[in-house]
Each structure stands twice: as structure tokens, then as C-alpha cells.
């Protein structure tokens, strides 16, 4: 809690990661508290490529709470933002019940940026709310279980409160206090695991995930069955697979669960579609590649959008990247296409190309990002990284 | 049983219809007897546009059973063909147990043609096996329940043995004797019902329905749930809706069941895809059109392929046809596009076009066929329609 007592001014800047669910969250049993109908499990992605950065300032001179997202001031009265502000303040009050902590009666200025395009469909709200709650907690000196707070901003945000492999237990209580995220294993447990995010060229998403999952809960009997009868067993299997670094099991469960999630979207009335023809080609490509290899080397997962998240192991990354580039060749230069993946001199055998047997689709994939699993939110200690000026307004270049 | 005793030569020519399931059959509990994991219900399409025609000749001079399909001799030893031949002969033997009926010890020559392209994905095997079994039965003078025999050729063929609205009851017996088709209502019960088959330009189907449904049964827990817990209630609702001519209920159940069938395909591992981006556009178009109209005027159903079958009522056909032509304009002339639908001078309101709000997709739909519901198989009494010459070989133009 860096504090300038003279000014009554606290400022902290934190960053938080994106996470990719391998057992999917889809459907709430409580819309306001954001309580899910099933548990879920995710991989936290490393922040060196994908992160939200948030500066929270707290000062007696601020007249009201304000928030700027990606350079634009947004409406702070949004109920989910208000939930997070209220809950962190409540925790601070409880913690400092012996007296008024610095800043508790003060207003916040919040400034947040993503270093990746929202259009990439990479659950920016998860990183965003995780970062908001983490930063607010730091500025008010709150510690302890914060995932219940982040959950009330955006369900999947609770999983971005930890690094590595994270489960969000659905919980049973009506007040949601047992609906929390916990780390299953740190990212260091499985250093060979690699992620490729294949960003698919696509039209605008037609149905947002919040309204999509609401309609699914109301209309899909397959979703109810999935949540009650399928996911509990998968959670146990997935936790075991992660702890044992059993890639084949991890990969198959990941693919099956992604497919089942999209199946329940299709069973929704009216149906909700997130996969497109390019997504389907990627799915077919992965299955043919694995079949050719005689083992499950690569897995896909799709969230509420057409982009594919590929999981593989370090030893197969270069080859599969080459496979992607062969069947979804970039339009022009390879460097634009490739974000953060070392180019290697892998060439594909004719046998492999034939086994996959697909016509290359130019521009089907816009670009590829290649993060590893990574740690949870952290405070950025370097003061020049603050997004707000000392006067509490966003810096010019933010 | 037209018979020329002098030649020991019988010949009969029959036609049989295509049917479109509105409660879908997907998954067998017995691969050999073709016993389904759930009941299904279909609409038989009129034969004036879509039919299989089959001539069966039976003669003491034939040395072996032979079959020609769409002008090419095919392998008669195909197990499903053999099942049908064996079962019809068995019924004939039972019926004529007092003596050897004419032709029972004779061999068959069978010649069959479809008047629609197999590529149209219109369940040609259903019409084909229904026609085969119906023709064989006529030539041997067998009457009574034949749907159990047709079912052993192709599951959905049993429903093509009746006209109008037909249920295939899954049955419980291991020998499949109670897995039969029955008419729920004749086509004359609902003369206003119209069907539009939108033939979608598409790549070749990757996974056939036989292997697709087998993999689904083996891997999809959603399919098991659907068959056991969802379909029984839907069958009851659908039968009531058909009998009451309740279009809104019929339409909604039809759409939900099509979507759920494709959802179970997606829950299959590896997943099976039959819908493509054009199919999805049609689905969105129908929902937007209905929403704009403030009532359910149009329903879609998709089988194991991307083509849409649209159900609507006579009064809305012209407008919806215009909607289809506006958002999926044909490449060149409208006549090629339109098969059997009277062109009407309907123009769409700007309001409607805006409510649908989709970019027109040229060539997304290749052509439209517009049949009504129709009757079951029938004998074609006019001798010149025989597909076989008196020598038992196919006519030149077949």
C-alpha cells in the first residue's frame, strides 16, 4: 500500500492474466452473485504476452469513483463494477474494524488497459476484473480470499486470481461464499506445456456470453445434464491429469469439454453459434494430426468465439506450428502472423501433409500468439508504469 | 402380382417417397437389426417431385439375384440388401405355407432409380429401401407389416412405408419385431403444410450417417440423455401437435430437435459436423424472420448434411420463398433455382429486410425444391414405366 500521507493519495499498479478454461463454465444458478451451475478448470496464461494492467488511485481529493478502460472513460455505475468496489470496501472495513483505514472513505480513480485486442476474444473481462479487484485490494491493504469478489465482476475472473492450473469450485451456498477459485498446481509443475492461440478471422460475435449462457440455462436440457452428470467426473479426471502431467488425458478431456460446451450452445433455443467453418477445419486438422502421429499430441479448446486455443508440449510445438502455417497460410509475411513463437526450420513430411489432406485456406487464421502457463496477478513495483498521473487522471499515452 | 405363368415371369414397378424426420433418429441399439435408441417421427414428402422408382422382376430363368441402382449394377451381397431379400422371402414362405408360391424359389432382378441427385442429401436410402421392400413384397404377394423389413435395409426407410406423418416406435424387444413404423395422421389431415428443401452448395460429406451415429452412441453422453430423457416427451408432444395441426408447436419442436441432434454430433468424439456456415445463416434467418413476424411461421430441420428442410404453411410460403431468394440470391436465373414453386409477386418490406439484417450471400443455396406431404409407396400400374425389359435387363435409358 504505497501511500503519500501528505496528499492522502495512494496509488498502485497491478497486472493480471488471461485464463483459458479446459473444463468450461457455462450457465449461472444466480445471475447477480454469478454462481455457476458447474465447477470449471483453467490454465492461466503468462502475462508476458497477454495481460491487463490497472492503476488504482485513492485520494481524499477525488469527488467520485471514476474508471477509464483502454483510454476511454466508462460508466462506473455498471452493476458488476459496483459489486467489486462494494465488496473490496466491505473487506477493508472488516479488516480494519479497529479504525478507519487510510482511503476507505476516499474515492477511486481506476485506469485499465489490455495489451491485446478485445476482438481477439480472449476473455478480456476475466483479466480485467481480476486486475481491478487485485489492485483495489492492494490499495486498501486487503488480503486473503479475493476470488469471490472477482467472481462478482465476471465469473471466469475468479480463475485469473491465481497462476498455473486453477479450479473454480461451484459451491453450494446461496450467498456464494464457497464458490471460489483455488490453485490446483502452479505453472512450474508443467513447464513443457505450451499454448497457441490461433486468432481466426471472423465476423462480429452475434450473441455475447452473458446472454448466451442465460438462454442456455433456460432452454437446454443437455446443459442441465452436462452440469449435473458430466462435469463432476471430468473435474476429478482433469485435476488428476494436471497433477500427473498426463498430456493425453488432459488433451482429450479438453477437446471433449470444448465440444460439449458448444453442443449445449447448439441445443439452446434459439441456438447460439460460436464456432465457424474455420474453427471446424482446425478441429478436423487437430484430429487428423493426432491420428497420423498415433498419439494425442495436440488439443483444441474454443470459448465463446471462433478462435482456437491449442495445447501441446514443447517438443511438438514447432511441428504443429508448421502444420498450422501450411494449412492456414498467412496472406503476406510470416512475421506479422507469428507473435512470440521462435521460427524453426521444421519441414513437414509429404506423408503428414497427405494424412491431413486438407486444402490450404489462406487468411483463415489472422495470427498466432504463443504463451506458456504463467503466474497470477502481481503488483508492478516500478512507479513509471502507473497509468494515472499524480493528479489522478490518465496519462496522455494511455 | 402381375404374372405371366407361361414365362414364369413376374414384374412389378413401384415408387416410394422420401421422408424428413422432425424428431430425429440418431443411434442404434442393435447394428444388425437396425434398432434405434429412440423413437422418431417424420413427414413423408410427395412423390411428384422426389421419389425412388423400382422394378422387380422374378423369373425361373434368372440365375442369380441382381440389382442395378441409378444405371449401374451394384453388389447384391451387401448385407443390408440381403436382409431385405431374406426377410421378404421369409414372409412369403410364411404366407404361402400351404404351398410354394409362384416365384419364391426364383431369383430377382431389381432396377431402381431416384429422380433426385443423391448429392442433395435427401435420405435416398430411405426411399430406396422402402421401394425395394414394397416392390419385393408385391411381386411375391406378401401383405401386412413390411416396415420391420424396410428398417433392416435402412432405419429411416421404415418411415417411408407410409404417407403423411409417421412415427417409428423404437420398440423394446431384442428381435426388433415391435420396432415398427405407423401412420400418425395421413397427409390429407394437414393440407396447408408446405416444405421447402434448400439445397446448400457444399463440400462432400466427411462422415456418413452410419459411422457417425455409431461413434455418437459410443462417445456422447448427451446422446444417451437425449434418447432416454428428452425424446419420449417430444414424441408425445409432436404427435399431439400433428393431430391438432398446431403449427407453432410442431415448428418449435422440429427446430429444437434438429438442433439437439446436431448438438449430439458435436458432443461425439471426434466431433461430427453436418451444418456449415450457410446452414447456420439459414437458422439465424428463420429465427429473425419469426421474431419479426411475432409468431413461429417457419421451421428448419437439418439431417446429416448442410441442406435445410423448411416447414411452413401455404399462406406464408410465397413470402418466405422471397426471403430466401433475397438473402441467398441465385447466381444467374431464378428458374434454375426454383423447382416446382409458383413464382408470386411478393415483395419484401424494407422493415422486414432490416429486421433480418443479413448480407445477401450469392450462391449459398443452389436450388429449392418445394414438395408437400404425400402418400406412401404405390404400385405404378402403367406397364411402360417398368425399368426392366422383358429379358430382365435394364432398359437402355435407365
mmCIF file of N, CA and C in Angstrom, chain A residues 270-370:
data_model
loop_
_atom_site.group_PDB
_atom_site.id
_atom_site.type_symbol
_atom_site.label_atom_id
_atom_site.label_comp_id
_atom_site.label_asym_id
_atom_site.label_seq_id
_atom_site.Cartn_x
_atom_site.Cartn_y
_atom_site.Cartn_z
ATOM 1 N N UNK A 270 -33.387 -19.888 -29.123
ATOM 2 C CA UNK A 270 -32.738 -20.208 -30.402
ATOM 3 C C UNK A 270 -31.268 -20.569 -30.197
ATOM 4 N N UNK A 271 -30.713 -21.361 -31.101
ATOM 5 C CA UNK A 271 -29.344 -21.843 -30.912
ATOM 6 C C UNK A 271 -28.314 -20.722 -30.974
ATOM 7 N N UNK A 272 -27.211 -20.945 -30.290
ATOM 8 C CA UNK A 272 -26.114 -19.979 -30.254
ATOM 9 C C UNK A 272 -24.911 -20.639 -30.919
ATOM 10 N N UNK A 273 -24.305 -19.944 -31.861
ATOM 11 C CA UNK A 273 -23.154 -20.499 -32.578
ATOM 12 C C UNK A 273 -21.909 -19.675 -32.290
ATOM 13 N N UNK A 274 -20.850 -20.316 -31.894
ATOM 14 C CA UNK A 274 -19.587 -19.604 -31.734
ATOM 15 C C UNK A 274 -18.521 -20.145 -32.682
ATOM 16 N N UNK A 275 -18.624 -21.407 -33.051
ATOM 17 C CA UNK A 275 -17.666 -21.992 -33.986
ATOM 18 C C UNK A 275 -18.080 -21.632 -35.406
ATOM 19 N N UNK A 276 -17.130 -21.373 -36.273
ATOM 20 C CA UNK A 276 -17.458 -21.190 -37.689
ATOM 21 C C UNK A 276 -16.712 -22.238 -38.525
ATOM 22 N N UNK A 277 -16.786 -22.101 -39.845
ATOM 23 C CA UNK A 277 -16.179 -23.136 -40.698
ATOM 24 C C UNK A 277 -14.667 -23.238 -40.493
ATOM 25 N N UNK A 278 -14.012 -22.121 -40.163
ATOM 26 C CA UNK A 278 -12.563 -22.173 -39.903
ATOM 27 C C UNK A 278 -12.296 -22.933 -38.595
ATOM 28 N N UNK A 279 -13.117 -22.662 -37.592
ATOM 29 C CA UNK A 279 -12.967 -23.398 -36.326
ATOM 30 C C UNK A 279 -13.079 -24.895 -36.577
ATOM 31 N N UNK A 280 -14.069 -25.264 -37.365
ATOM 32 C CA UNK A 280 -14.290 -26.686 -37.651
ATOM 33 C C UNK A 280 -13.123 -27.297 -38.408
ATOM 34 N N UNK A 281 -12.535 -26.510 -39.313
ATOM 35 C CA UNK A 281 -11.353 -27.006 -40.020
ATOM 36 C C UNK A 281 -10.201 -27.237 -39.052
ATOM 37 N N UNK A 282 -10.055 -26.346 -38.090
ATOM 38 C CA UNK A 282 -8.977 -26.505 -37.104
ATOM 39 C C UNK A 282 -9.216 -27.785 -36.292
ATOM 40 N N UNK A 283 -10.461 -28.011 -35.913
ATOM 41 C CA UNK A 283 -10.805 -29.225 -35.157
ATOM 42 C C UNK A 283 -10.446 -30.467 -35.970
ATOM 43 N N UNK A 284 -10.864 -30.480 -37.224
ATOM 44 C CA UNK A 284 -10.540 -31.633 -38.071
ATOM 45 C C UNK A 284 -9.032 -31.795 -38.239
ATOM 46 N N UNK A 285 -8.347 -30.672 -38.413
ATOM 47 C CA UNK A 285 -6.888 -30.696 -38.561
ATOM 48 C C UNK A 285 -6.228 -31.349 -37.342
ATOM 49 N N UNK A 286 -6.655 -30.955 -36.159
ATOM 50 C CA UNK A 286 -6.062 -31.498 -34.927
ATOM 51 C C UNK A 286 -6.301 -33.004 -34.833
ATOM 52 N N UNK A 287 -7.524 -33.428 -35.112
ATOM 53 C CA UNK A 287 -7.797 -34.867 -35.009
ATOM 54 C C UNK A 287 -6.999 -35.668 -36.039
ATOM 55 N N UNK A 288 -6.873 -35.121 -37.241
ATOM 56 C CA UNK A 288 -6.100 -35.845 -38.263
ATOM 57 C C UNK A 288 -4.613 -35.872 -37.925
ATOM 58 N N UNK A 289 -4.127 -34.764 -37.392
ATOM 59 C CA UNK A 289 -2.720 -34.705 -36.998
ATOM 60 C C UNK A 289 -2.442 -35.737 -35.901
ATOM 61 N N UNK A 290 -3.286 -35.752 -34.883
ATOM 62 C CA UNK A 290 -3.100 -36.715 -33.792
ATOM 63 C C UNK A 290 -3.183 -38.154 -34.303
ATOM 64 N N UNK A 291 -4.155 -38.398 -35.191
ATOM 65 C CA UNK A 291 -4.319 -39.760 -35.718
ATOM 66 C C UNK A 291 -3.075 -40.172 -36.487
ATOM 67 N N UNK A 292 -2.559 -39.231 -37.287
ATOM 68 C CA UNK A 292 -1.340 -39.529 -38.042
ATOM 69 C C UNK A 292 -0.170 -39.828 -37.104
ATOM 70 N N UNK A 293 -0.107 -39.083 -36.003
ATOM 71 C CA UNK A 293 1.012 -39.262 -35.060
ATOM 72 C C UNK A 293 0.839 -40.526 -34.217
ATOM 73 N N UNK A 294 -0.386 -41.064 -34.203
ATOM 74 C CA UNK A 294 -0.624 -42.259 -33.397
ATOM 75 C C UNK A 294 -0.721 -41.966 -31.907
ATOM 76 N N UNK A 295 -0.798 -40.686 -31.549
ATOM 77 C CA UNK A 295 -0.978 -40.305 -30.142
ATOM 78 C C UNK A 295 -1.562 -38.892 -30.089
ATOM 79 N N UNK A 296 -2.104 -38.546 -28.948
ATOM 80 C CA UNK A 296 -2.714 -37.217 -28.807
ATOM 81 C C UNK A 296 -1.646 -36.205 -28.437
ATOM 82 N N UNK A 297 -1.174 -35.485 -29.438
ATOM 83 C CA UNK A 297 -0.087 -34.516 -29.221
ATOM 84 C C UNK A 297 -0.597 -33.100 -29.087
ATOM 85 N N UNK A 298 -1.805 -32.874 -29.558
ATOM 86 C CA UNK A 298 -2.331 -31.516 -29.645
ATOM 87 C C UNK A 298 -3.807 -31.548 -29.247
ATOM 88 N N UNK A 299 -4.248 -30.511 -28.546
ATOM 89 C CA UNK A 299 -5.665 -30.380 -28.200
ATOM 90 C C UNK A 299 -6.139 -28.981 -28.565
ATOM 91 N N UNK A 300 -7.438 -28.860 -28.841
ATOM 92 C CA UNK A 300 -8.020 -27.542 -29.093
ATOM 93 C C UNK A 300 -9.035 -27.235 -28.007
ATOM 94 N N UNK A 301 -9.275 -25.949 -27.815
ATOM 95 C CA UNK A 301 -10.380 -25.517 -26.968
ATOM 96 C C UNK A 301 -10.904 -24.208 -27.527
ATOM 97 N N UNK A 302 -12.216 -24.072 -27.569
ATOM 98 C CA UNK A 302 -12.846 -22.858 -28.098
ATOM 99 C C UNK A 302 -13.756 -22.269 -27.040
ATOM 100 N N UNK A 303 -13.613 -20.972 -26.793
ATOM 101 C CA UNK A 303 -14.540 -20.293 -25.894
ATOM 102 C C UNK A 303 -15.707 -19.729 -26.711
ATOM 103 N N UNK A 304 -16.322 -18.690 -26.215
ATOM 104 C CA UNK A 304 -17.488 -18.136 -26.905
ATOM 105 C C UNK A 304 -17.058 -17.291 -28.107
ATOM 106 N N UNK A 305 -16.381 -17.930 -29.046
ATOM 107 C CA UNK A 305 -15.906 -17.262 -30.248
ATOM 108 C C UNK A 305 -15.179 -18.279 -31.116
ATOM 109 N N UNK A 306 -14.799 -17.895 -32.335
ATOM 110 C CA UNK A 306 -14.226 -18.876 -33.254
ATOM 111 C C UNK A 306 -12.731 -19.141 -33.067
ATOM 112 N N UNK A 307 -12.036 -18.350 -32.227
ATOM 113 C CA UNK A 307 -10.588 -18.542 -32.064
ATOM 114 C C UNK A 307 -10.261 -19.847 -31.371
ATOM 115 N N UNK A 308 -9.214 -20.496 -31.852
ATOM 116 C CA UNK A 308 -8.813 -21.763 -31.249
ATOM 117 C C UNK A 308 -7.670 -21.538 -30.266
ATOM 118 N N UNK A 309 -7.751 -22.188 -29.131
ATOM 119 C CA UNK A 309 -6.614 -22.264 -28.231
ATOM 120 C C UNK A 309 -6.088 -23.694 -28.327
ATOM 121 N N UNK A 310 -4.837 -23.794 -28.693
ATOM 122 C CA UNK A 310 -4.204 -25.098 -28.886
ATOM 123 C C UNK A 310 -3.285 -25.377 -27.707
ATOM 124 N N UNK A 311 -3.379 -26.575 -27.163
ATOM 125 C CA UNK A 311 -2.452 -27.007 -26.134
ATOM 126 C C UNK A 311 -1.560 -28.100 -26.722
ATOM 127 N N UNK A 312 -0.275 -27.982 -26.442
ATOM 128 C CA UNK A 312 0.633 -29.042 -26.869
ATOM 129 C C UNK A 312 1.843 -29.029 -25.933
ATOM 130 N N UNK A 313 2.806 -29.895 -26.192
ATOM 131 C CA UNK A 313 4.017 -29.920 -25.377
ATOM 132 C C UNK A 313 5.147 -29.274 -26.173
ATOM 133 N N UNK A 314 6.107 -28.748 -25.460
ATOM 134 C CA UNK A 314 7.254 -28.058 -26.056
ATOM 135 C C UNK A 314 7.816 -28.811 -27.265
ATOM 136 N N UNK A 315 7.977 -30.121 -27.115
ATOM 137 C CA UNK A 315 8.635 -30.907 -28.164
ATOM 138 C C UNK A 315 7.840 -30.960 -29.479
ATOM 139 N N UNK A 316 6.526 -30.684 -29.410
ATOM 140 C CA UNK A 316 5.714 -30.757 -30.632
ATOM 141 C C UNK A 316 5.330 -29.386 -31.175
ATOM 142 N N UNK A 317 5.699 -28.340 -30.455
ATOM 143 C CA UNK A 317 5.227 -27.005 -30.806
ATOM 144 C C UNK A 317 5.659 -26.585 -32.205
ATOM 145 N N UNK A 318 6.927 -26.779 -32.504
ATOM 146 C CA UNK A 318 7.441 -26.296 -33.791
ATOM 147 C C UNK A 318 6.745 -27.004 -34.944
ATOM 148 N N UNK A 319 6.583 -28.326 -34.803
ATOM 149 C CA UNK A 319 5.942 -29.042 -35.903
ATOM 150 C C UNK A 319 4.480 -28.616 -36.068
ATOM 151 N N UNK A 320 3.760 -28.536 -34.956
ATOM 152 C CA UNK A 320 2.352 -28.181 -35.117
ATOM 153 C C UNK A 320 2.195 -26.753 -35.613
ATOM 154 N N UNK A 321 3.109 -25.884 -35.202
ATOM 155 C CA UNK A 321 3.050 -24.520 -35.733
ATOM 156 C C UNK A 321 3.211 -24.546 -37.248
ATOM 157 N N UNK A 322 4.098 -25.403 -37.714
ATOM 158 C CA UNK A 322 4.319 -25.542 -39.148
ATOM 159 C C UNK A 322 3.069 -26.108 -39.835
ATOM 160 N N UNK A 323 2.411 -27.037 -39.171
ATOM 161 C CA UNK A 323 1.167 -27.598 -39.693
ATOM 162 C C UNK A 323 0.134 -26.484 -39.852
ATOM 163 N N UNK A 324 -0.011 -25.665 -38.810
ATOM 164 C CA UNK A 324 -0.968 -24.544 -38.869
ATOM 165 C C UNK A 324 -0.649 -23.610 -40.023
ATOM 166 N N UNK A 325 0.624 -23.273 -40.152
ATOM 167 C CA UNK A 325 1.027 -22.346 -41.205
ATOM 168 C C UNK A 325 0.865 -22.925 -42.608
ATOM 169 N N UNK A 326 0.926 -24.251 -42.710
ATOM 170 C CA UNK A 326 0.778 -24.903 -44.013
ATOM 171 C C UNK A 326 -0.685 -24.929 -44.449
ATOM 172 N N UNK A 327 -1.575 -25.258 -43.521
ATOM 173 C CA UNK A 327 -2.981 -25.408 -43.906
ATOM 174 C C UNK A 327 -3.789 -24.122 -43.721
ATOM 175 N N UNK A 328 -3.216 -23.161 -43.010
ATOM 176 C CA UNK A 328 -3.826 -21.838 -42.910
ATOM 177 C C UNK A 328 -2.737 -20.811 -43.188
ATOM 178 N N UNK A 329 -2.241 -20.765 -44.429
ATOM 179 C CA UNK A 329 -1.098 -19.887 -44.697
ATOM 180 C C UNK A 329 -1.475 -18.419 -44.502
ATOM 181 N N UNK A 330 -0.539 -17.640 -43.941
ATOM 182 C CA UNK A 330 -0.791 -16.210 -43.787
ATOM 183 C C UNK A 330 -0.821 -15.554 -45.165
ATOM 184 N N UNK A 331 -1.510 -14.424 -45.245
ATOM 185 C CA UNK A 331 -1.644 -13.770 -46.544
ATOM 186 C C UNK A 331 -0.306 -13.264 -47.047
ATOM 187 N N UNK A 332 0.413 -12.549 -46.193
ATOM 188 C CA UNK A 332 1.664 -11.949 -46.666
ATOM 189 C C UNK A 332 2.869 -12.464 -45.892
ATOM 190 N N UNK A 333 3.352 -11.676 -44.941
ATOM 191 C CA UNK A 333 4.597 -12.100 -44.305
ATOM 192 C C UNK A 333 4.347 -12.913 -43.038
ATOM 193 N N UNK A 334 5.244 -13.795 -42.786
ATOM 194 C CA UNK A 334 5.089 -14.691 -41.656
ATOM 195 C C UNK A 334 5.302 -14.022 -40.310
ATOM 196 N N UNK A 335 6.005 -12.891 -40.316
ATOM 197 C CA UNK A 335 6.328 -12.275 -39.031
ATOM 198 C C UNK A 335 5.115 -11.656 -38.363
ATOM 199 N N UNK A 336 4.273 -11.059 -39.187
ATOM 200 C CA UNK A 336 3.050 -10.464 -38.684
ATOM 201 C C UNK A 336 2.172 -11.558 -38.068
ATOM 202 N N UNK A 337 2.174 -12.677 -38.752
ATOM 203 C CA UNK A 337 1.375 -13.849 -38.408
ATOM 204 C C UNK A 337 1.756 -14.402 -37.046
ATOM 205 N N UNK A 338 3.054 -14.370 -36.824
ATOM 206 C CA UNK A 338 3.640 -15.089 -35.701
ATOM 207 C C UNK A 338 3.947 -14.125 -34.575
ATOM 208 N N UNK A 339 3.316 -14.318 -33.416
ATOM 209 C CA UNK A 339 3.618 -13.428 -32.297
ATOM 210 C C UNK A 339 4.277 -14.230 -31.183
ATOM 211 N N UNK A 340 5.568 -14.086 -31.095
ATOM 212 C CA UNK A 340 6.246 -14.651 -29.934
ATOM 213 C C UNK A 340 6.653 -16.105 -30.039
ATOM 214 N N UNK A 341 6.529 -16.687 -31.226
ATOM 215 C CA UNK A 341 6.955 -18.079 -31.354
ATOM 216 C C UNK A 341 8.245 -18.124 -32.153
ATOM 217 N N UNK A 342 9.274 -18.785 -31.613
ATOM 218 C CA UNK A 342 10.526 -18.850 -32.360
ATOM 219 C C UNK A 342 10.335 -19.615 -33.667
ATOM 220 N N UNK A 343 10.761 -19.017 -34.764
ATOM 221 C CA UNK A 343 10.663 -19.717 -36.043
ATOM 222 C C UNK A 343 11.706 -20.824 -36.078
ATOM 223 N N UNK A 344 11.275 -22.000 -36.463
ATOM 224 C CA UNK A 344 12.207 -23.117 -36.514
ATOM 225 C C UNK A 344 12.192 -23.689 -37.920
ATOM 226 N N UNK A 345 13.212 -24.445 -38.234
ATOM 227 C CA UNK A 345 13.351 -24.946 -39.600
ATOM 228 C C UNK A 345 12.637 -26.263 -39.847
ATOM 229 N N UNK A 346 11.487 -26.462 -39.202
ATOM 230 C CA UNK A 346 10.758 -27.720 -39.379
ATOM 231 C C UNK A 346 10.118 -27.761 -40.760
ATOM 232 N N UNK A 347 10.296 -28.859 -41.458
ATOM 233 C CA UNK A 347 9.509 -29.039 -42.684
ATOM 234 C C UNK A 347 8.651 -30.284 -42.505
ATOM 235 N N UNK A 348 7.458 -30.234 -43.078
ATOM 236 C CA UNK A 348 6.514 -31.326 -42.895
ATOM 237 C C UNK A 348 6.753 -32.405 -43.934
ATOM 238 N N UNK A 349 6.608 -33.649 -43.530
ATOM 239 C CA UNK A 349 6.741 -34.749 -44.476
ATOM 240 C C UNK A 349 5.521 -34.752 -45.398
ATOM 241 N N UNK A 350 5.730 -35.243 -46.623
ATOM 242 C CA UNK A 350 4.625 -35.358 -47.575
ATOM 243 C C UNK A 350 3.555 -36.288 -47.019
ATOM 244 N N UNK A 351 4.029 -37.285 -46.288
ATOM 245 C CA UNK A 351 3.127 -38.257 -45.672
ATOM 246 C C UNK A 351 2.157 -37.569 -44.708
ATOM 247 N N UNK A 352 2.714 -36.672 -43.898
ATOM 248 C CA UNK A 352 1.883 -35.939 -42.946
ATOM 249 C C UNK A 352 0.892 -35.046 -43.677
ATOM 250 N N UNK A 353 1.393 -34.336 -44.682
ATOM 251 C CA UNK A 353 0.503 -33.444 -45.435
ATOM 252 C C UNK A 353 -0.641 -34.225 -46.062
ATOM 253 N N UNK A 354 -0.300 -35.419 -46.561
ATOM 254 C CA UNK A 354 -1.319 -36.240 -47.209
ATOM 255 C C UNK A 354 -2.327 -36.770 -46.188
ATOM 256 N N UNK A 355 -1.810 -37.134 -45.020
ATOM 257 C CA UNK A 355 -2.693 -37.667 -43.972
ATOM 258 C C UNK A 355 -3.707 -36.607 -43.545
ATOM 259 N N UNK A 356 -3.271 -35.364 -43.538
ATOM 260 C CA UNK A 356 -4.192 -34.290 -43.162
ATOM 261 C C UNK A 356 -5.124 -33.982 -44.331
ATOM 262 N N UNK A 357 -4.556 -33.965 -45.527
ATOM 263 C CA UNK A 357 -5.386 -33.935 -46.731
ATOM 264 C C UNK A 357 -6.406 -32.823 -46.813
ATOM 265 N N UNK A 358 -6.039 -31.620 -46.381
ATOM 266 C CA UNK A 358 -6.972 -30.501 -46.498
ATOM 267 C C UNK A 358 -6.408 -29.473 -47.465
ATOM 268 N N UNK A 359 -7.299 -28.775 -48.158
ATOM 269 C CA UNK A 359 -6.867 -27.662 -48.992
ATOM 270 C C UNK A 359 -6.411 -26.528 -48.080
ATOM 271 N N UNK A 360 -5.248 -25.925 -48.333
ATOM 272 C CA UNK A 360 -4.851 -24.770 -47.514
ATOM 273 C C UNK A 360 -5.882 -23.644 -47.644
ATOM 274 N N UNK A 361 -6.146 -22.967 -46.545
ATOM 275 C CA UNK A 361 -7.117 -21.870 -46.538
ATOM 276 C C UNK A 361 -6.380 -20.583 -46.178
ATOM 277 N N UNK A 362 -6.117 -19.780 -47.198
ATOM 278 C CA UNK A 362 -5.353 -18.550 -46.982
ATOM 279 C C UNK A 362 -6.154 -17.594 -46.103
ATOM 280 N N UNK A 363 -5.491 -17.000 -45.126
ATOM 281 C CA UNK A 363 -6.100 -15.995 -44.258
ATOM 282 C C UNK A 363 -7.139 -16.523 -43.277
ATOM 283 N N UNK A 364 -7.310 -17.853 -43.193
ATOM 284 C CA UNK A 364 -8.281 -18.388 -42.235
ATOM 285 C C UNK A 364 -7.896 -18.025 -40.806
ATOM 286 N N UNK A 365 -6.581 -17.995 -40.579
ATOM 287 C CA UNK A 365 -6.063 -17.573 -39.277
ATOM 288 C C UNK A 365 -5.336 -16.251 -39.463
ATOM 289 N N UNK A 366 -5.699 -15.231 -38.653
ATOM 290 C CA UNK A 366 -5.048 -13.920 -38.798
ATOM 291 C C UNK A 366 -3.655 -13.925 -38.192
ATOM 292 N N UNK A 367 -3.558 -14.426 -36.968
ATOM 293 C CA UNK A 367 -2.232 -14.524 -36.366
ATOM 294 C C UNK A 367 -2.252 -15.525 -35.214
ATOM 295 N N UNK A 368 -1.059 -15.845 -34.751
ATOM 296 C CA UNK A 368 -0.905 -16.836 -33.689
ATOM 297 C C UNK A 368 -0.132 -16.212 -32.535
ATOM 298 N N UNK A 369 -0.632 -16.395 -31.339
ATOM 299 C CA UNK A 369 0.067 -15.953 -30.136
ATOM 300 C C UNK A 369 0.467 -17.221 -29.403
ATOM 301 N N UNK A 370 1.662 -17.207 -28.812
ATOM 302 C CA UNK A 370 2.117 -18.445 -28.189
ATOM 303 C C UNK A 370 2.596 -18.245 -26.756
#
